[in-house]
């Protein structure tokens, strides 16, 4: 009886740990960019994010693009479950390659263009 109880407790702890930390390892597909700033040297961009759903926070971002002219940003949710806030932040500083012209964000399982460089003026703007 004691052995069965120990196995059940271990299984419940593993499930709880998977829920508590596992959700923070999957890409978030409901993150938008509310604002951004490009440094004077045009070598770094700071993006400010928000979550489109009613729950959740962002904690990390990763550029998954192989093309230097495009950035494809994939955001990750904070740890702590559905509305967990462990490691949460909404401001991310990213390196910006000189040849980069477009910044995409993963939204609902597809990358959408949100920020682009104006070809005539060279200024960055929201699309």
Tab-separated table of N, CA and C in Angstrom:
chain	number	residue	atom	x	y	z
A	1	UNK	N	0.819	-1.193	0.000
A	1	UNK	CA	0.000	0.000	0.000
A	1	UNK	C	0.864	1.258	0.000
A	2	UNK	N	1.948	1.236	0.792
A	2	UNK	CA	2.835	2.387	0.866
A	2	UNK	C	3.536	2.640	-0.466
A	3	UNK	N	3.865	1.560	-1.153
A	3	UNK	CA	4.542	1.679	-2.442
A	3	UNK	C	3.621	2.315	-3.483
A	4	UNK	N	2.344	1.908	-3.498
A	4	UNK	CA	1.377	2.480	-4.436
A	4	UNK	C	1.172	3.967	-4.162
A	5	UNK	N	1.097	4.328	-2.911
A	5	UNK	CA	0.923	5.733	-2.543
A	5	UNK	C	2.138	6.556	-2.962
A	6	UNK	N	3.324	6.012	-2.804
A	6	UNK	CA	4.546	6.711	-3.213
A	6	UNK	C	4.574	6.921	-4.721
A	7	UNK	N	4.160	5.907	-5.479
A	7	UNK	CA	4.134	6.016	-6.938
A	7	UNK	C	3.120	7.071	-7.365
A	8	UNK	N	1.968	7.089	-6.733
A	8	UNK	CA	0.936	8.082	-7.070
A	8	UNK	C	1.434	9.492	-6.761
A	9	UNK	N	2.108	9.674	-5.639
A	9	UNK	CA	2.643	10.999	-5.276
A	9	UNK	C	3.699	11.441	-6.272
A	10	UNK	N	4.570	10.536	-6.672
A	10	UNK	CA	5.613	10.874	-7.655
A	10	UNK	C	4.980	11.262	-8.985
A	11	UNK	N	3.983	10.516	-9.419
A	11	UNK	CA	3.304	10.824	-10.686
A	11	UNK	C	2.618	12.187	-10.605
A	12	UNK	N	1.948	12.473	-9.501
A	12	UNK	CA	1.287	13.778	-9.338
A	12	UNK	C	2.295	14.923	-9.324
A	13	UNK	N	3.428	14.722	-8.681
A	13	UNK	CA	4.481	15.750	-8.667
A	13	UNK	C	5.046	15.978	-10.068
A	14	UNK	N	5.228	14.917	-10.829
A	14	UNK	CA	5.713	15.057	-12.207
A	14	UNK	C	4.699	15.800	-13.080
A	15	UNK	N	3.434	15.485	-12.929
A	15	UNK	CA	2.399	16.186	-13.694
A	15	UNK	C	2.339	17.665	-13.329
A	16	UNK	N	2.418	17.951	-12.039
A	16	UNK	CA	2.398	19.341	-11.591
A	16	UNK	C	3.628	20.088	-12.104
A	17	UNK	N	4.790	19.463	-12.037
A	17	UNK	CA	6.014	20.091	-12.550
A	17	UNK	C	5.949	20.326	-14.045
A	18	UNK	N	5.374	19.357	-14.775
A	18	UNK	CA	5.206	19.520	-16.215
A	18	UNK	C	4.291	20.684	-16.553
A	19	UNK	N	3.223	20.828	-15.791
A	19	UNK	CA	2.304	21.948	-16.002
A	19	UNK	C	2.962	23.273	-15.612
A	20	UNK	N	3.627	23.281	-14.477
A	20	UNK	CA	4.186	24.508	-13.927
A	20	UNK	C	5.301	25.067	-14.799
A	21	UNK	N	6.170	24.202	-15.308
A	21	UNK	CA	7.301	24.664	-16.115
A	21	UNK	C	7.146	24.380	-17.601
A	22	UNK	N	6.396	23.358	-17.947
A	22	UNK	CA	6.282	22.952	-19.344
A	22	UNK	C	5.645	23.976	-20.253
A	23	UNK	N	4.661	24.704	-19.764
A	23	UNK	CA	3.999	25.705	-20.603
A	23	UNK	C	4.951	26.826	-21.001
A	24	UNK	N	5.959	27.097	-20.195
A	24	UNK	CA	6.922	28.151	-20.507
A	24	UNK	C	7.936	27.768	-21.568
A	25	UNK	N	7.937	26.506	-21.985
A	25	UNK	CA	8.876	26.041	-23.000
A	25	UNK	C	8.267	25.990	-24.396
A	26	UNK	N	6.953	26.154	-24.490
A	26	UNK	CA	6.271	26.137	-25.777
A	26	UNK	C	6.146	27.569	-26.302
A	27	UNK	N	6.281	27.787	-27.616
A	27	UNK	CA	6.145	29.146	-28.154
A	27	UNK	C	4.758	29.726	-27.907
A	28	UNK	N	4.726	31.001	-27.584
A	28	UNK	CA	3.456	31.720	-27.414
A	28	UNK	C	3.044	32.270	-28.775
A	29	UNK	N	1.814	32.012	-29.159
A	29	UNK	CA	1.344	32.473	-30.468
A	29	UNK	C	0.344	33.622	-30.351
A	30	UNK	N	0.280	34.245	-29.186
A	30	UNK	CA	-0.676	35.330	-28.973
A	30	UNK	C	0.010	36.590	-28.450
A	31	UNK	N	1.213	36.867	-28.951
A	31	UNK	CA	1.984	38.026	-28.497
A	31	UNK	C	2.066	39.046	-29.628
A	32	UNK	N	1.767	40.285	-29.305
A	32	UNK	CA	1.864	41.365	-30.274
A	32	UNK	C	2.889	42.391	-29.838
A	33	UNK	N	3.261	43.270	-30.740
A	33	UNK	CA	4.217	44.339	-30.443
A	33	UNK	C	3.444	45.643	-30.356
A	34	UNK	N	3.525	46.282	-29.189
A	34	UNK	CA	2.802	47.539	-29.001
A	34	UNK	C	3.633	48.743	-29.433
A	35	UNK	N	4.939	48.653	-29.304
A	35	UNK	CA	5.820	49.757	-29.673
A	35	UNK	C	7.232	49.210	-29.848
A	36	UNK	N	8.095	50.023	-30.421
A	36	UNK	CA	9.489	49.630	-30.587
A	36	UNK	C	10.353	50.878	-30.673
A	37	UNK	N	11.637	50.723	-30.409
A	37	UNK	CA	12.616	51.798	-30.544
A	37	UNK	C	13.866	51.224	-31.181
A	38	UNK	N	14.418	51.959	-32.131
A	38	UNK	CA	15.658	51.555	-32.773
A	38	UNK	C	16.757	52.472	-32.258
A	39	UNK	N	17.920	51.900	-31.930
A	39	UNK	CA	19.025	52.703	-31.409
A	39	UNK	C	19.544	53.663	-32.476
A	40	UNK	N	20.275	54.668	-32.036
A	40	UNK	CA	20.809	55.664	-32.970
A	40	UNK	C	21.743	55.042	-33.996
A	41	UNK	N	22.498	54.051	-33.590
A	41	UNK	CA	23.424	53.373	-34.511
A	41	UNK	C	22.715	52.367	-35.406
A	42	UNK	N	21.421	52.154	-35.172
A	42	UNK	CA	20.601	51.190	-35.911
A	42	UNK	C	21.164	49.772	-35.805
A	43	UNK	N	21.743	49.444	-34.640
A	43	UNK	CA	22.289	48.105	-34.439
A	43	UNK	C	21.517	47.323	-33.373
A	44	UNK	N	20.505	47.954	-32.777
A	44	UNK	CA	19.713	47.304	-31.740
A	44	UNK	C	18.288	47.838	-31.788
A	45	UNK	N	17.339	46.938	-31.542
A	45	UNK	CA	15.934	47.325	-31.490
A	45	UNK	C	15.359	46.853	-30.155
A	46	UNK	N	14.551	47.696	-29.555
A	46	UNK	CA	13.844	47.346	-28.327
A	46	UNK	C	12.372	47.231	-28.679
A	47	UNK	N	11.790	46.056	-28.425
A	47	UNK	CA	10.375	45.848	-28.714
A	47	UNK	C	9.607	45.726	-27.402
A	48	UNK	N	8.430	46.312	-27.385
A	48	UNK	CA	7.531	46.273	-26.228
A	48	UNK	C	6.341	45.397	-26.615
A	49	UNK	N	6.068	44.393	-25.816
A	49	UNK	CA	5.067	43.400	-26.180
A	49	UNK	C	3.827	43.459	-25.292
A	50	UNK	N	2.782	42.824	-25.762
A	50	UNK	CA	1.572	42.601	-24.981
A	50	UNK	C	1.003	41.262	-25.408
A	51	UNK	N	0.197	40.673	-24.552
A	51	UNK	CA	-0.432	39.384	-24.843
A	51	UNK	C	-1.852	39.648	-25.318
A	52	UNK	N	-2.218	39.036	-26.439
A	52	UNK	CA	-3.533	39.266	-27.028
A	52	UNK	C	-4.664	38.591	-26.257
A	53	UNK	N	-4.365	37.509	-25.560
A	53	UNK	CA	-5.404	36.827	-24.786
A	53	UNK	C	-5.534	37.484	-23.410
A	54	UNK	N	-6.467	37.002	-22.636
A	54	UNK	CA	-6.707	37.608	-21.323
A	54	UNK	C	-5.766	37.077	-20.244
A	55	UNK	N	-4.982	36.065	-20.548
A	55	UNK	CA	-4.061	35.495	-19.561
A	55	UNK	C	-2.675	35.331	-20.163
A	56	UNK	N	-1.670	35.375	-19.298
A	56	UNK	CA	-0.316	35.075	-19.713
A	56	UNK	C	0.596	36.278	-19.783
A	57	UNK	N	1.892	35.986	-19.739
A	57	UNK	CA	2.954	36.984	-19.823
A	57	UNK	C	4.065	36.419	-20.696
A	58	UNK	N	4.888	37.282	-21.256
A	58	UNK	CA	6.039	36.819	-22.024
A	58	UNK	C	7.287	36.854	-21.150
A	59	UNK	N	8.238	35.969	-21.439
A	59	UNK	CA	9.475	35.949	-20.674
A	59	UNK	C	10.718	35.953	-21.563
A	60	UNK	N	10.599	35.475	-22.801
A	60	UNK	CA	11.773	35.362	-23.665
A	60	UNK	C	11.365	35.492	-25.121
A	61	UNK	N	12.361	35.806	-25.959
A	61	UNK	CA	12.149	35.901	-27.397
A	61	UNK	C	13.360	35.291	-28.093
A	62	UNK	N	13.105	34.721	-29.275
A	62	UNK	CA	14.169	34.104	-30.049
A	62	UNK	C	13.950	34.429	-31.517
A	63	UNK	N	15.018	34.815	-32.219
A	63	UNK	CA	14.950	35.053	-33.655
A	63	UNK	C	15.229	33.716	-34.341
A	64	UNK	N	14.245	33.192	-35.067
A	64	UNK	CA	14.379	31.879	-35.686
A	64	UNK	C	14.605	31.962	-37.198
A	65	UNK	N	14.913	33.123	-37.719
A	65	UNK	CA	15.099	33.309	-39.151
A	65	UNK	C	16.539	33.006	-39.560
A	66	UNK	N	16.675	32.443	-40.754
A	66	UNK	CA	17.994	32.219	-41.341
A	66	UNK	C	18.366	33.335	-42.312
A	67	UNK	N	17.402	34.155	-42.682
A	67	UNK	CA	17.596	35.237	-43.634
A	67	UNK	C	18.011	36.510	-42.893
A	68	UNK	N	19.179	37.103	-43.220
A	68	UNK	CA	19.601	38.320	-42.511
A	68	UNK	C	18.724	39.539	-42.807
A	69	UNK	N	17.918	39.488	-43.871
A	69	UNK	CA	17.036	40.608	-44.194
A	69	UNK	C	15.718	40.559	-43.431
A	70	UNK	N	15.446	39.444	-42.758
A	70	UNK	CA	14.196	39.277	-42.019
A	70	UNK	C	14.487	38.733	-40.630
A	71	UNK	N	13.765	39.241	-39.651
A	71	UNK	CA	13.785	38.676	-38.304
A	71	UNK	C	12.440	38.007	-38.087
A	72	UNK	N	12.459	36.773	-37.627
A	72	UNK	CA	11.233	36.067	-37.268
A	72	UNK	C	11.294	35.816	-35.776
A	73	UNK	N	10.491	36.569	-35.036
A	73	UNK	CA	10.526	36.507	-33.580
A	73	UNK	C	9.523	35.494	-33.057
A	74	UNK	N	10.013	34.651	-32.164
A	74	UNK	CA	9.188	33.646	-31.514
A	74	UNK	C	9.269	33.924	-30.014
A	75	UNK	N	8.145	34.267	-29.407
A	75	UNK	CA	8.095	34.588	-27.977
A	75	UNK	C	7.728	33.357	-27.169
A	76	UNK	N	8.138	33.365	-25.893
A	76	UNK	CA	7.858	32.259	-24.993
A	76	UNK	C	7.162	32.794	-23.744
A	77	UNK	N	6.159	32.056	-23.241
A	77	UNK	CA	5.427	32.518	-22.060
A	77	UNK	C	6.220	32.348	-20.774
A	78	UNK	N	5.804	33.067	-19.760
A	78	UNK	CA	6.428	32.973	-18.442
A	78	UNK	C	6.099	31.625	-17.807
A	79	UNK	N	6.936	31.218	-16.878
A	79	UNK	CA	6.716	29.969	-16.149
A	79	UNK	C	5.658	30.185	-15.074
A	80	UNK	N	5.054	29.089	-14.643
A	80	UNK	CA	4.102	29.145	-13.541
A	80	UNK	C	2.695	28.792	-13.934
A	81	UNK	N	2.516	28.145	-15.072
A	81	UNK	CA	1.179	27.733	-15.473
A	81	UNK	C	0.545	28.701	-16.453
A	82	UNK	N	-0.762	28.609	-16.577
A	82	UNK	CA	-1.503	29.398	-17.566
A	82	UNK	C	-1.285	30.896	-17.392
A	83	UNK	N	-1.423	31.411	-16.197
A	83	UNK	CA	-1.260	32.841	-15.952
A	83	UNK	C	-0.042	33.099	-15.071
A	84	UNK	N	0.964	32.249	-15.201
A	84	UNK	CA	2.172	32.391	-14.393
A	84	UNK	C	2.975	33.619	-14.792
A	85	UNK	N	3.669	34.185	-13.829
A	85	UNK	CA	4.443	35.400	-14.100
A	85	UNK	C	5.912	35.247	-13.708
A	86	UNK	N	6.394	34.021	-13.560
A	86	UNK	CA	7.796	33.812	-13.196
A	86	UNK	C	8.670	34.127	-14.407
A	87	UNK	N	9.495	35.136	-14.295
A	87	UNK	CA	10.373	35.565	-15.379
A	87	UNK	C	9.709	36.481	-16.382
A	88	UNK	N	8.532	37.000	-16.072
A	88	UNK	CA	7.768	37.806	-17.024
A	88	UNK	C	8.415	39.157	-17.278
A	89	UNK	N	8.383	39.567	-18.543
A	89	UNK	CA	8.794	40.916	-18.931
A	89	UNK	C	8.132	41.259	-20.260
A	90	UNK	N	8.090	42.537	-20.546
A	90	UNK	CA	7.435	42.968	-21.781
A	90	UNK	C	8.343	43.822	-22.661
A	91	UNK	N	9.584	43.981	-22.266
A	91	UNK	CA	10.550	44.773	-23.031
A	91	UNK	C	11.745	43.884	-23.377
A	92	UNK	N	12.062	43.815	-24.679
A	92	UNK	CA	13.137	42.951	-25.146
A	92	UNK	C	14.092	43.732	-26.045
A	93	UNK	N	15.387	43.654	-25.756
A	93	UNK	CA	16.428	44.274	-26.579
A	93	UNK	C	17.010	43.209	-27.494
A	94	UNK	N	16.991	43.484	-28.795
A	94	UNK	CA	17.462	42.523	-29.781
A	94	UNK	C	18.504	43.151	-30.689
A	95	UNK	N	19.531	42.394	-31.091
A	95	UNK	CA	20.490	42.919	-32.058
A	95	UNK	C	19.813	43.068	-33.417
A	96	UNK	N	20.183	44.113	-34.133
A	96	UNK	CA	19.564	44.413	-35.423
A	96	UNK	C	20.658	44.452	-36.481
A	97	UNK	N	20.609	43.536	-37.425
A	97	UNK	CA	21.592	43.486	-38.507
A	97	UNK	C	21.363	44.660	-39.461
A	98	UNK	N	22.437	45.217	-40.030
A	98	UNK	CA	22.272	46.358	-40.954
A	98	UNK	C	21.435	46.025	-42.181
A	99	UNK	N	21.457	44.781	-42.622
A	99	UNK	CA	20.703	44.404	-43.815
A	99	UNK	C	19.253	44.017	-43.527
A	100	UNK	N	18.853	44.003	-42.266
A	100	UNK	CA	17.486	43.629	-41.885
A	100	UNK	C	16.497	44.697	-42.351
A	101	UNK	N	15.397	44.245	-42.971
A	101	UNK	CA	14.386	45.153	-43.498
A	101	UNK	C	12.991	44.891	-42.954
A	102	UNK	N	12.770	43.678	-42.414
A	102	UNK	CA	11.432	43.306	-41.952
A	102	UNK	C	11.529	42.490	-40.671
A	103	UNK	N	10.541	42.704	-39.800
A	103	UNK	CA	10.470	41.947	-38.547
A	103	UNK	C	9.092	41.309	-38.464
A	104	UNK	N	9.087	39.989	-38.364
A	104	UNK	CA	7.865	39.207	-38.284
A	104	UNK	C	7.712	38.657	-36.868
A	105	UNK	N	6.468	38.396	-36.479
A	105	UNK	CA	6.172	37.823	-35.170
A	105	UNK	C	5.251	36.627	-35.382
A	106	UNK	N	5.499	35.551	-34.627
A	106	UNK	CA	4.650	34.366	-34.702
A	106	UNK	C	3.296	34.667	-34.059
A	107	UNK	N	2.256	34.701	-34.895
A	107	UNK	CA	0.894	34.949	-34.424
A	107	UNK	C	-0.003	33.837	-34.933
A	108	UNK	N	-0.578	33.081	-34.015
A	108	UNK	CA	-1.531	32.021	-34.347
A	108	UNK	C	-0.983	31.088	-35.426
A	109	UNK	N	0.197	30.545	-35.183
A	109	UNK	CA	0.847	29.514	-36.002
A	109	UNK	C	1.318	29.990	-37.374
A	110	UNK	N	1.454	31.279	-37.590
A	110	UNK	CA	1.999	31.805	-38.824
A	110	UNK	C	2.711	33.113	-38.505
A	111	UNK	N	3.732	33.451	-39.274
A	111	UNK	CA	4.485	34.682	-39.038
A	111	UNK	C	3.831	35.837	-39.776
A	112	UNK	N	3.530	36.917	-39.036
A	112	UNK	CA	2.904	38.108	-39.596
A	112	UNK	C	3.895	39.265	-39.537
A	113	UNK	N	3.966	40.063	-40.609
A	113	UNK	CA	4.838	41.228	-40.662
A	113	UNK	C	4.273	42.331	-39.782
A	114	UNK	N	5.043	42.795	-38.795
A	114	UNK	CA	4.576	43.845	-37.903
A	114	UNK	C	5.412	45.118	-37.989
A	115	UNK	N	6.700	44.977	-38.285
A	115	UNK	CA	7.585	46.140	-38.363
A	115	UNK	C	8.388	46.033	-39.654
A	116	UNK	N	8.500	47.146	-40.385
A	116	UNK	CA	9.252	47.136	-41.630
A	116	UNK	C	10.036	48.424	-41.778
A	117	UNK	N	11.119	48.333	-42.526
A	117	UNK	CA	11.948	49.500	-42.819
A	117	UNK	C	11.424	50.136	-44.103
A	118	UNK	N	11.135	51.437	-44.054
A	118	UNK	CA	10.641	52.154	-45.220
A	118	UNK	C	11.771	52.235	-46.250
A	119	UNK	N	11.566	51.728	-47.471
A	119	UNK	CA	12.650	51.716	-48.466
A	119	UNK	C	13.066	53.107	-48.930
A	120	UNK	N	12.185	54.088	-48.862
A	120	UNK	CA	12.542	55.426	-49.340
A	120	UNK	C	13.238	56.262	-48.276
A	121	UNK	N	12.746	56.189	-47.031
A	121	UNK	CA	13.335	57.018	-45.983
A	121	UNK	C	14.326	56.265	-45.109
A	122	UNK	N	14.238	54.933	-45.080
A	122	UNK	CA	15.116	54.160	-44.217
A	122	UNK	C	14.673	54.128	-42.760
A	123	UNK	N	13.503	54.689	-42.469
A	123	UNK	CA	12.975	54.707	-41.104
A	123	UNK	C	12.165	53.435	-40.850
A	124	UNK	N	12.204	52.975	-39.617
A	124	UNK	CA	11.428	51.810	-39.213
A	124	UNK	C	10.025	52.263	-38.834
A	125	UNK	N	8.998	51.469	-39.227
A	125	UNK	CA	7.624	51.803	-38.908
A	125	UNK	C	6.782	50.541	-38.737
A	126	UNK	N	5.703	50.691	-37.957
A	126	UNK	CA	4.757	49.589	-37.763
A	126	UNK	C	3.945	49.410	-39.045
A	127	UNK	N	3.657	48.178	-39.372
A	127	UNK	CA	2.894	47.884	-40.594
A	127	UNK	C	1.445	47.629	-40.229
